[in-house]
XYZ file of C-alpha atoms in Angstrom:
141
model
C 0.000 0.000 0.000
C 1.180 3.482 -0.842
C -0.122 6.930 0.045
C 0.234 10.186 -1.854
C -0.899 13.351 -0.084
C -1.670 16.532 -2.001
C -2.246 19.780 -0.112
C -4.012 22.025 -2.674
C -3.586 25.182 -0.600
C 0.193 24.664 -0.674
C 0.388 24.259 -4.456
C 1.788 27.130 -6.556
C -0.870 29.566 -7.794
C 0.068 28.946 -11.439
C -0.458 25.166 -11.131
C -3.647 24.050 -12.868
C -3.504 20.253 -12.884
C -2.142 17.275 -10.933
C -2.454 13.802 -12.471
C -2.329 10.477 -10.646
C -0.749 7.418 -12.261
C -0.856 3.819 -11.048
C 1.888 1.583 -12.377
C 3.199 -1.955 -11.885
C 6.916 -1.849 -11.382
C 7.391 -5.583 -10.855
C 5.731 -6.875 -14.013
C 2.214 -8.053 -14.675
C -0.668 -5.657 -15.090
C -2.528 -3.457 -12.638
C -5.496 -5.775 -12.239
C -3.128 -8.567 -11.136
C -2.552 -6.734 -7.858
C -4.515 -8.219 -4.995
C -7.567 -6.043 -4.215
C -6.411 -3.407 -6.737
C -8.093 -0.083 -5.987
C -7.266 3.451 -5.070
C -8.896 5.571 -2.419
C -9.423 9.305 -2.253
C -9.029 10.624 1.278
C -9.646 14.074 2.676
C -7.594 15.412 5.589
C -7.069 12.018 7.301
C -6.727 8.297 6.564
C -10.087 7.724 8.229
C -11.963 10.184 5.973
C -12.445 8.361 2.678
C -14.449 10.292 0.080
C -14.087 7.809 -2.777
C -12.850 4.342 -3.676
C -12.206 3.154 -7.215
C -11.537 -0.408 -8.332
C -8.748 -1.146 -10.784
C -9.818 -4.664 -11.727
C -10.428 -3.618 -15.365
C -6.934 -2.118 -15.771
C -5.245 -4.554 -18.155
C -2.095 -2.494 -18.758
C 1.059 -1.948 -16.698
C 0.235 1.729 -16.117
C -2.856 3.933 -16.189
C -3.943 7.472 -15.511
C -6.454 7.020 -12.673
C -7.297 10.520 -11.489
C -6.681 14.219 -11.714
C -6.956 17.190 -9.443
C -7.650 20.368 -11.390
C -8.113 24.001 -10.484
C -11.444 25.434 -11.659
C -11.830 28.933 -13.090
C -13.022 30.059 -9.632
C -9.779 28.755 -8.070
C -11.216 25.749 -6.230
C -9.777 22.251 -6.703
C -11.853 19.354 -8.045
C -10.989 15.654 -8.247
C -11.905 13.637 -11.336
C -11.613 9.843 -11.412
C -10.142 8.598 -14.696
C -9.720 5.291 -16.464
C -7.106 6.074 -19.113
C -4.972 3.024 -19.897
C -1.389 3.415 -21.047
C -0.946 0.986 -23.900
C 2.846 1.129 -23.592
C 5.142 1.682 -20.662
C 5.259 0.803 -17.005
C 6.442 4.062 -15.456
C 5.071 7.614 -15.515
C 7.981 8.771 -17.685
C 7.121 6.084 -20.248
C 3.551 7.366 -20.543
C 4.195 11.120 -20.666
C 3.315 10.970 -24.362
C 0.749 10.313 -25.533
C -1.221 9.155 -22.454
C -0.562 11.971 -19.977
C 0.075 14.601 -22.660
C -3.248 13.977 -24.416
C -5.127 14.276 -21.127
C -3.277 17.445 -20.095
C -4.054 19.068 -23.463
C -7.736 18.103 -23.152
C -7.948 19.943 -19.814
C -5.521 22.784 -20.622
C -5.896 23.570 -24.351
C -2.818 25.838 -24.392
C -0.527 23.159 -22.935
C 2.654 22.298 -24.891
C 2.358 19.872 -27.792
C 4.865 17.590 -26.059
C 5.145 17.066 -22.296
C 8.713 16.889 -20.976
C 10.083 15.721 -17.652
C 12.972 17.280 -15.775
C 14.391 16.163 -12.451
C 17.455 16.807 -10.361
C 20.049 14.093 -9.887
C 22.739 13.889 -7.253
C 26.110 12.268 -7.857
C 25.731 8.517 -7.547
C 21.933 8.571 -7.766
C 19.901 6.248 -9.955
C 16.730 7.302 -11.769
C 14.250 5.594 -14.068
C 14.447 6.782 -17.659
C 11.913 6.139 -20.431
C 11.983 2.900 -22.357
C 15.137 3.064 -24.469
C 13.296 2.698 -27.777
C 11.290 5.842 -26.932
C 14.230 8.144 -26.137
C 14.864 10.645 -28.923
C 17.249 12.934 -27.058
C 18.798 13.120 -23.592
C 20.390 16.265 -22.187
C 22.515 16.404 -19.050
C 23.693 19.585 -17.387
C 26.792 19.214 -15.251
C 28.175 21.608 -12.704
């Protein structure tokens, strides 16, 4: 079991969307997980406001929810069932799975979603599937 907490009031004002991805990192597909579901909690573990089964998820990764800022500035949660046909990690499904969804919610979003992350000397990170990598840039110093 894993928990991800999002505190909307602490998010940057310019942020419009947070997406939630479920992925199998040890092989198999999502529905193979025992009692596969995700829960939406509010303020505490004991305050569940939604529970969504993942038994139909036949892929290794899927977009299962989003938190988006409305035009009035409030945050809304939307349950999703967007399978990722290829990939088993969020970086693998940036395009087209996550990118298509982001552009459907934010029409002015970039045509291609990119990921950037800091690395420390000696650290190990997951990169996209090697057959999907077009270019890799590393800044040193």
